[in-house]
Amino acid sequence: MKIDVCFSPALYSVYHNPEAIVVVVDVFRATTTMAAAFKNGVRSIRPVATVEEVQEYEAKGWLVGAERNVKRCDFADFGNSPFDYTAEKVAGKDVVFTTTNGTRAITIAKEAYRVVTGAFINLQAVADYCLFHARDVVVLCSGWQDKVNVEDTLFGGALADVLINTGKYESASDAALIARDMWTDNKENLIAYLDPTDHIARLKANHLEDAVPYCLTPDSAIVVPELSMEGETLVLRKVITI
Protein backbone atom coordinates (compact mmCIF):
# COMPACT_ATOMS: atom_id res chain seq x y z
CA MET A 1 0.00 0.00 0.00
CA LYS A 2 1.06 3.59 -0.61
CA ILE A 3 0.59 6.95 1.05
CA ASP A 4 0.71 10.22 -0.83
CA VAL A 5 0.48 13.85 0.27
CA CYS A 6 -1.34 16.47 -1.81
CA PHE A 7 -0.05 19.86 -0.69
CA SER A 8 -3.06 21.89 -1.87
CA PRO A 9 -6.67 21.40 -2.96
CA ALA A 10 -5.66 23.03 -6.26
CA LEU A 11 -3.54 19.93 -6.96
CA TYR A 12 -6.09 17.34 -5.91
CA SER A 13 -7.16 16.36 -9.43
CA VAL A 14 -3.73 14.82 -10.09
CA TYR A 15 -3.69 12.95 -6.76
CA HIS A 16 -7.30 11.71 -6.81
CA ASN A 17 -7.56 7.96 -6.39
CA PRO A 18 -11.17 6.73 -6.20
CA GLU A 19 -10.05 3.60 -4.34
CA ALA A 20 -8.05 5.45 -1.69
CA ILE A 21 -8.81 6.79 1.75
CA VAL A 22 -8.50 10.58 1.69
CA VAL A 23 -7.44 12.17 4.96
CA VAL A 24 -8.35 15.86 4.89
CA VAL A 25 -6.23 17.97 7.22
CA ASP A 26 -6.50 21.57 8.34
CA VAL A 27 -4.38 21.73 11.49
CA PHE A 28 -5.10 25.43 12.18
CA ARG A 29 -7.91 24.78 12.83
CA ALA A 30 -10.85 23.09 11.13
CA THR A 31 -9.96 19.41 11.43
CA THR A 32 -8.57 19.91 14.91
CA THR A 33 -11.85 21.58 15.86
CA MET A 34 -13.87 18.72 14.35
CA ALA A 35 -11.93 16.12 16.32
CA ALA A 36 -12.38 18.16 19.50
CA ALA A 37 -16.12 18.47 18.88
CA PHE A 38 -16.50 14.72 18.41
CA LYS A 39 -14.41 14.09 21.51
CA ASN A 40 -16.90 16.30 23.36
CA GLY A 41 -19.92 14.40 22.10
CA VAL A 42 -21.20 16.21 19.02
CA ARG A 43 -23.53 13.85 17.14
CA SER A 44 -22.73 15.02 13.63
CA ILE A 45 -21.08 17.82 11.69
CA ARG A 46 -22.32 18.92 8.29
CA PRO A 47 -19.40 20.53 6.43
CA VAL A 48 -20.47 23.09 3.84
CA ALA A 49 -18.25 25.07 1.51
CA THR A 50 -19.90 28.51 1.58
CA VAL A 51 -21.15 31.06 4.06
CA GLU A 52 -24.42 31.25 2.15
CA GLU A 53 -25.11 27.56 2.76
CA VAL A 54 -24.46 27.77 6.47
CA GLN A 55 -26.66 30.86 6.76
CA GLU A 56 -29.54 28.89 5.22
CA TYR A 57 -29.15 26.32 7.99
CA GLU A 58 -28.88 29.03 10.64
CA ALA A 59 -32.16 30.52 9.45
CA LYS A 60 -33.80 27.13 10.03
CA GLY A 61 -32.60 26.99 13.63
CA TRP A 62 -29.50 24.80 13.29
CA LEU A 63 -26.42 25.29 15.43
CA VAL A 64 -23.74 26.65 13.12
CA GLY A 65 -20.02 27.20 13.22
CA ALA A 66 -18.60 29.61 10.67
CA GLU A 67 -15.21 31.21 10.07
CA ARG A 68 -13.62 33.25 7.34
CA ASN A 69 -10.02 34.49 7.35
CA VAL A 70 -9.57 33.06 10.89
CA LYS A 71 -12.41 35.18 12.33
CA ARG A 72 -15.74 33.86 13.58
CA CYS A 73 -18.65 35.02 11.42
CA ASP A 74 -20.88 37.37 13.41
CA PHE A 75 -24.06 35.31 12.89
CA ALA A 76 -22.56 32.00 14.03
CA ASP A 77 -22.93 30.10 17.31
CA PHE A 78 -19.32 28.97 17.10
CA GLY A 79 -16.13 29.94 15.34
CA ASN A 80 -13.27 27.71 14.30
CA SER A 81 -11.61 27.22 17.67
CA PRO A 82 -11.51 23.77 19.27
CA PHE A 83 -12.29 25.52 22.55
CA ASP A 84 -15.68 26.71 21.26
CA TYR A 85 -17.13 23.18 21.05
CA THR A 86 -17.44 22.21 24.69
CA ALA A 87 -19.40 19.19 25.85
CA GLU A 88 -21.95 21.51 27.47
CA LYS A 89 -22.69 23.14 24.13
CA VAL A 90 -22.42 20.29 21.61
CA ALA A 91 -22.97 16.90 23.27
CA GLY A 92 -25.74 15.10 21.40
CA LYS A 93 -26.15 18.01 18.98
CA ASP A 94 -25.79 18.40 15.20
CA VAL A 95 -23.67 21.28 13.92
CA VAL A 96 -23.29 22.83 10.46
CA PHE A 97 -19.76 24.06 9.86
CA THR A 98 -17.94 26.16 7.28
CA THR A 99 -14.35 27.40 7.28
CA THR A 100 -12.06 29.18 4.87
CA ASN A 101 -10.16 26.09 3.78
CA GLY A 102 -10.97 22.83 5.57
CA THR A 103 -14.64 22.34 4.73
CA ARG A 104 -13.95 23.20 1.08
CA ALA A 105 -11.29 20.49 0.94
CA ILE A 106 -13.74 17.94 2.32
CA THR A 107 -16.20 18.85 -0.41
CA ILE A 108 -13.53 18.42 -3.09
CA ALA A 109 -12.59 14.94 -1.83
CA LYS A 110 -16.10 13.56 -1.39
CA GLU A 111 -15.89 11.04 -4.27
CA ALA A 112 -13.06 9.00 -2.70
CA TYR A 113 -13.50 5.48 -1.29
CA ARG A 114 -13.53 6.95 2.22
CA VAL A 115 -12.96 10.48 3.50
CA VAL A 116 -11.92 11.17 7.08
CA THR A 117 -10.54 14.23 8.81
CA GLY A 118 -7.18 14.18 10.50
CA ALA A 119 -5.15 16.40 12.80
CA PHE A 120 -2.32 15.91 15.23
CA ILE A 121 -4.83 15.42 18.05
CA ASN A 122 -6.24 12.28 16.37
CA LEU A 123 -3.14 11.17 14.44
CA GLN A 124 -2.88 7.62 15.78
CA ALA A 125 -6.62 7.00 15.50
CA VAL A 126 -6.50 8.01 11.83
CA ALA A 127 -3.46 5.79 11.25
CA ASP A 128 -5.29 2.85 12.86
CA TYR A 129 -8.30 3.54 10.61
CA CYS A 130 -6.10 3.44 7.50
CA LEU A 131 -4.45 0.21 8.62
CA PHE A 132 -7.84 -1.38 9.32
CA HIS A 133 -9.15 -0.59 5.85
CA ALA A 134 -5.84 -1.55 4.20
CA ARG A 135 -6.12 0.93 1.34
CA ASP A 136 -3.88 3.45 -0.31
CA VAL A 137 -4.02 6.82 1.47
CA VAL A 138 -3.97 10.35 0.13
CA VAL A 139 -3.50 13.15 2.64
CA LEU A 140 -5.25 16.26 1.30
CA CYS A 141 -3.76 19.37 2.87
CA SER A 142 -6.30 22.18 3.03
CA GLY A 143 -3.58 24.81 2.81
CA TRP A 144 -4.59 28.45 2.69
CA GLN A 145 -6.71 29.63 -0.23
CA ASP A 146 -5.10 26.96 -2.44
CA LYS A 147 -1.57 27.89 -1.33
CA VAL A 148 0.70 25.38 0.38
CA ASN A 149 1.17 25.70 4.11
CA VAL A 150 3.66 24.16 6.51
CA GLU A 151 1.40 22.82 9.25
CA ASP A 152 -0.79 20.62 7.05
CA THR A 153 2.27 19.32 5.20
CA LEU A 154 3.80 18.40 8.57
CA PHE A 155 0.71 16.38 9.45
CA GLY A 156 0.97 14.56 6.11
CA GLY A 157 4.55 13.73 6.96
CA ALA A 158 3.62 12.56 10.44
CA LEU A 159 0.93 10.22 9.14
CA ALA A 160 3.27 8.95 6.42
CA ASP A 161 5.90 8.27 9.07
CA VAL A 162 3.51 6.30 11.28
CA LEU A 163 2.18 4.20 8.40
CA ILE A 164 5.54 3.58 6.72
CA ASN A 165 7.05 2.52 10.04
CA THR A 166 4.52 -0.32 10.23
CA GLY A 167 6.13 -1.87 7.15
CA LYS A 168 2.75 -1.97 5.40
CA TYR A 169 2.98 1.33 3.53
CA GLU A 170 5.48 3.04 1.28
CA SER A 171 5.75 6.54 -0.14
CA ALA A 172 3.77 7.06 -3.32
CA SER A 173 5.65 10.14 -4.56
CA ASP A 174 8.28 12.76 -3.83
CA ALA A 175 5.59 14.77 -2.05
CA ALA A 176 5.25 12.09 0.62
CA LEU A 177 9.04 11.96 0.99
CA ILE A 178 9.25 15.75 1.36
CA ALA A 179 6.48 15.81 3.96
CA ARG A 180 7.98 12.94 5.94
CA ASP A 181 11.40 14.60 5.97
CA MET A 182 9.85 17.86 7.21
CA TRP A 183 8.19 15.96 10.02
CA THR A 184 11.18 13.87 11.11
CA ASP A 185 13.50 16.88 11.01
CA ASN A 186 11.23 19.13 13.08
CA LYS A 187 8.92 16.99 15.21
CA GLU A 188 10.84 17.69 18.42
CA ASN A 189 10.29 21.45 18.17
CA LEU A 190 7.10 22.05 16.22
CA ILE A 191 6.10 25.34 17.82
CA ALA A 192 9.48 26.95 17.10
CA TYR A 193 9.50 25.59 13.54
CA LEU A 194 6.02 26.92 12.85
CA ASP A 195 6.48 30.29 14.56
CA PRO A 196 7.52 32.22 11.40
CA THR A 197 4.76 30.75 9.22
CA ASP A 198 1.93 32.66 7.59
CA HIS A 199 -0.88 31.07 9.55
CA ILE A 200 0.74 31.63 12.92
CA ALA A 201 1.04 35.30 11.95
CA ARG A 202 -2.68 35.40 11.06
CA LEU A 203 -3.64 33.78 14.35
CA LYS A 204 -1.43 36.16 16.34
CA ALA A 205 -2.80 39.20 14.51
CA ASN A 206 -6.28 38.18 15.63
CA HIS A 207 -5.26 37.09 19.15
CA LEU A 208 -6.15 33.45 18.41
CA GLU A 209 -2.78 31.82 18.99
CA ASP A 210 -3.94 30.27 22.27
CA ALA A 211 -5.11 27.18 20.35
CA VAL A 212 -1.71 26.45 18.78
CA PRO A 213 -0.28 24.16 21.51
CA TYR A 214 -3.53 22.19 21.61
CA CYS A 215 -3.54 21.82 17.83
CA LEU A 216 -0.03 20.37 17.96
CA THR A 217 -0.61 17.93 20.84
CA PRO A 218 -0.72 14.37 19.47
CA ASP A 219 -3.47 11.90 20.25
CA SER A 220 -5.54 13.87 22.73
CA ALA A 221 -8.74 12.94 20.85
CA ILE A 222 -9.09 9.26 20.00
CA VAL A 223 -11.80 9.78 17.39
CA VAL A 224 -12.11 9.50 13.61
CA PRO A 225 -14.67 11.73 11.88
CA GLU A 226 -15.79 9.92 8.72
CA LEU A 227 -17.74 11.44 5.83
CA SER A 228 -20.97 9.96 4.54
CA MET A 229 -23.45 11.11 1.93
CA GLU A 230 -27.03 11.38 3.13
CA GLY A 231 -28.82 12.18 -0.10
CA GLU A 232 -26.96 15.21 -1.38
CA THR A 233 -25.83 16.24 2.10
CA LEU A 234 -22.31 15.71 3.41
CA VAL A 235 -22.29 14.53 7.02
CA LEU A 236 -19.37 13.71 9.30
CA ARG A 237 -19.97 11.17 12.05
CA LYS A 238 -17.61 9.57 14.53
CA VAL A 239 -16.50 6.07 13.62
CA ILE A 240 -17.47 3.81 16.51
CA THR A 241 -15.38 0.81 15.52
CA ILE A 242 -12.48 0.94 13.07
Short mmCIF file of N, CA, C and O in Angstrom, two decimals, residues 71-121:
data_model
loop_
_atom_site.label_atom_id
_atom_site.label_comp_id
_atom_site.label_asym_id
_atom_site.label_seq_id
_atom_site.Cartn_x
_atom_site.Cartn_y
_atom_site.Cartn_z
N LYS A 71 -11.46 34.54 11.41
CA LYS A 71 -12.41 35.18 12.33
C LYS A 71 -13.77 34.48 12.31
O LYS A 71 -14.25 34.04 11.26
N ARG A 72 -14.38 34.38 13.48
CA ARG A 72 -15.74 33.86 13.58
C ARG A 72 -16.72 34.79 12.88
O ARG A 72 -16.67 36.02 13.05
N CYS A 73 -17.61 34.21 12.08
CA CYS A 73 -18.65 35.02 11.42
C CYS A 73 -19.64 35.52 12.47
O CYS A 73 -19.99 34.78 13.41
N ASP A 74 -20.11 36.74 12.33
CA ASP A 74 -20.88 37.37 13.41
C ASP A 74 -22.22 36.70 13.66
O ASP A 74 -22.79 36.86 14.75
N PHE A 75 -22.76 35.96 12.71
CA PHE A 75 -24.06 35.31 12.89
C PHE A 75 -23.96 33.93 13.53
O PHE A 75 -24.98 33.33 13.89
N ALA A 76 -22.75 33.41 13.69
CA ALA A 76 -22.56 32.00 14.03
C ALA A 76 -22.59 31.76 15.54
O ALA A 76 -22.26 32.63 16.35
N ASP A 77 -22.99 30.53 15.91
CA ASP A 77 -22.93 30.10 17.31
C ASP A 77 -21.51 29.82 17.75
O ASP A 77 -21.16 29.99 18.93
N PHE A 78 -20.70 29.35 16.81
CA PHE A 78 -19.32 28.97 17.10
C PHE A 78 -18.41 29.51 16.00
O PHE A 78 -18.85 29.75 14.88
N GLY A 79 -17.13 29.63 16.34
CA GLY A 79 -16.13 29.94 15.34
C GLY A 79 -15.39 28.69 14.91
O GLY A 79 -15.99 27.61 14.80
N ASN A 80 -14.09 28.83 14.74
CA ASN A 80 -13.27 27.71 14.30
C ASN A 80 -12.21 27.38 15.33
O ASN A 80 -11.10 26.97 15.00
N SER A 81 -12.53 27.58 16.59
CA SER A 81 -11.61 27.22 17.67
C SER A 81 -12.06 25.92 18.31
O SER A 81 -13.25 25.74 18.60
N PRO A 82 -11.12 25.00 18.57
CA PRO A 82 -11.51 23.77 19.27
C PRO A 82 -12.09 24.04 20.65
O PRO A 82 -12.85 23.21 21.18
N PHE A 83 -11.79 25.20 21.22
CA PHE A 83 -12.29 25.52 22.55
C PHE A 83 -13.74 25.99 22.54
O PHE A 83 -14.38 26.07 23.59
N ASP A 84 -14.28 26.28 21.36
CA ASP A 84 -15.68 26.71 21.26
C ASP A 84 -16.65 25.55 21.49
O ASP A 84 -17.78 25.76 21.96
N TYR A 85 -16.22 24.33 21.15
CA TYR A 85 -17.13 23.18 21.05
C TYR A 85 -17.05 22.33 22.32
O TYR A 85 -16.58 21.21 22.30
N THR A 86 -17.50 22.91 23.41
CA THR A 86 -17.44 22.21 24.69
C THR A 86 -18.57 21.18 24.78
O THR A 86 -19.58 21.27 24.07
N ALA A 87 -18.38 20.23 25.67
CA ALA A 87 -19.40 19.19 25.85
C ALA A 87 -20.74 19.81 26.24
O ALA A 87 -21.80 19.35 25.80
N GLU A 88 -20.71 20.86 27.04
CA GLU A 88 -21.95 21.51 27.47
C GLU A 88 -22.73 22.07 26.30
O GLU A 88 -23.97 22.12 26.31
N LYS A 89 -22.04 22.50 25.27
CA LYS A 89 -22.69 23.14 24.13
C LYS A 89 -23.03 22.18 22.99
O LYS A 89 -23.98 22.44 22.24
N VAL A 90 -22.24 21.09 22.83
CA VAL A 90 -22.42 20.29 21.61
C VAL A 90 -22.78 18.83 21.83
O VAL A 90 -23.14 18.13 20.88
N ALA A 91 -22.69 18.32 23.05
CA ALA A 91 -22.97 16.90 23.27
C ALA A 91 -24.38 16.55 22.79
O ALA A 91 -25.36 17.19 23.18
N GLY A 92 -24.46 15.54 21.93
CA GLY A 92 -25.74 15.10 21.40
C GLY A 92 -26.35 16.00 20.35
O GLY A 92 -27.48 15.76 19.91
N LYS A 93 -25.63 17.02 19.92
CA LYS A 93 -26.15 18.01 18.98
C LYS A 93 -25.58 17.79 17.57
O LYS A 93 -24.55 17.13 17.39
N ASP A 94 -26.26 18.37 16.59
CA ASP A 94 -25.79 18.40 15.20
C ASP A 94 -25.36 19.84 14.89
O ASP A 94 -26.07 20.79 15.22
N VAL A 95 -24.22 19.97 14.22
CA VAL A 95 -23.67 21.28 13.92
C VAL A 95 -23.38 21.38 12.43
O VAL A 95 -22.89 20.42 11.82
N VAL A 96 -23.68 22.52 11.84
CA VAL A 96 -23.29 22.83 10.46
C VAL A 96 -22.08 23.74 10.53
O VAL A 96 -22.04 24.69 11.32
N PHE A 97 -21.08 23.47 9.67
CA PHE A 97 -19.76 24.06 9.86
C PHE A 97 -19.17 24.49 8.53
O PHE A 97 -19.18 23.72 7.56
N THR A 98 -18.68 25.72 8.47
CA THR A 98 -17.94 26.16 7.28
C THR A 98 -16.71 26.93 7.72
O THR A 98 -16.75 27.69 8.70
N THR A 99 -15.60 26.71 7.00
CA THR A 99 -14.35 27.40 7.28
C THR A 99 -13.73 27.84 5.97
O THR A 99 -14.15 27.43 4.88
N THR A 100 -12.69 28.64 6.07
CA THR A 100 -12.06 29.18 4.87
C THR A 100 -11.50 28.10 3.97
O THR A 100 -11.64 28.15 2.74
N ASN A 101 -10.88 27.07 4.58
CA ASN A 101 -10.16 26.09 3.78
C ASN A 101 -10.61 24.64 4.00
O ASN A 101 -10.80 23.90 3.05
N GLY A 102 -10.77 24.24 5.26
CA GLY A 102 -10.97 22.83 5.57
C GLY A 102 -12.25 22.24 5.02
O GLY A 102 -12.24 21.14 4.44
N THR A 103 -13.37 22.93 5.18
CA THR A 103 -14.64 22.34 4.73
C THR A 103 -14.70 22.31 3.20
O THR A 103 -15.32 21.42 2.62
N ARG A 104 -14.05 23.24 2.55
CA ARG A 104 -13.95 23.20 1.08
C ARG A 104 -13.17 21.98 0.63
O ARG A 104 -13.55 21.30 -0.35
N ALA A 105 -12.09 21.66 1.30
CA ALA A 105 -11.29 20.49 0.94
C ALA A 105 -12.09 19.20 1.09
O ALA A 105 -11.98 18.28 0.27
N ILE A 106 -12.89 19.12 2.14
CA ILE A 106 -13.74 17.94 2.32
C ILE A 106 -14.69 17.78 1.14
O ILE A 106 -14.89 16.68 0.60
N THR A 107 -15.27 18.88 0.72
CA THR A 107 -16.20 18.85 -0.41
C THR A 107 -15.50 18.38 -1.68
O THR A 107 -16.05 17.57 -2.44
N ILE A 108 -14.29 18.81 -1.90
CA ILE A 108 -13.53 18.42 -3.09
C ILE A 108 -13.25 16.92 -3.10
O ILE A 108 -13.26 16.28 -4.16
N ALA A 109 -13.01 16.35 -1.92
CA ALA A 109 -12.59 14.94 -1.83
C ALA A 109 -13.74 13.95 -1.73
O ALA A 109 -13.51 12.74 -1.65
N LYS A 110 -14.96 14.39 -1.77
CA LYS A 110 -16.10 13.56 -1.39
C LYS A 110 -16.29 12.30 -2.22
O LYS A 110 -16.98 11.37 -1.79
N GLU A 111 -15.69 12.20 -3.41
CA GLU A 111 -15.89 11.04 -4.27
C GLU A 111 -14.92 9.90 -3.97
O GLU A 111 -14.96 8.86 -4.63
N ALA A 112 -14.04 10.05 -3.01
CA ALA A 112 -13.06 9.00 -2.70
C ALA A 112 -13.74 7.79 -2.03
O ALA A 112 -14.88 7.87 -1.58
N TYR A 113 -12.99 6.70 -1.93
CA TYR A 113 -13.50 5.48 -1.29
C TYR A 113 -13.97 5.78 0.13
O TYR A 113 -15.06 5.36 0.54
N ARG A 114 -13.17 6.45 0.89
CA ARG A 114 -13.53 6.95 2.22
C ARG A 114 -12.88 8.31 2.39
O ARG A 114 -11.78 8.56 1.89
N VAL A 115 -13.54 9.19 3.13
CA VAL A 115 -12.96 10.48 3.50
C VAL A 115 -13.07 10.62 5.01
O VAL A 115 -14.16 10.46 5.58
N VAL A 116 -11.94 10.90 5.64
CA VAL A 116 -11.92 11.17 7.08
C VAL A 116 -11.15 12.46 7.31
O VAL A 116 -10.43 12.94 6.42
N THR A 117 -11.29 13.03 8.49
CA THR A 117 -10.54 14.23 8.81
C THR A 117 -9.48 13.90 9.85
O THR A 117 -9.73 13.17 10.81
N GLY A 118 -8.30 14.46 9.62
CA GLY A 118 -7.18 14.18 10.50
C GLY A 118 -6.54 15.44 11.03
O GLY A 118 -6.59 16.51 10.41
N ALA A 119 -5.91 15.31 12.17
CA ALA A 119 -5.15 16.40 12.80
C ALA A 119 -4.17 15.73 13.75
O ALA A 119 -4.24 14.52 13.99
N PHE A 120 -3.27 16.51 14.29
CA PHE A 120 -2.32 15.91 15.23
C PHE A 120 -3.05 15.30 16.43
O PHE A 120 -2.63 14.27 16.96
N ILE A 121 -4.16 15.91 16.83
CA ILE A 121 -4.83 15.42 18.05
C ILE A 121 -5.51 14.07 17.85
O ILE A 121 -5.85 13.41 18.83
#
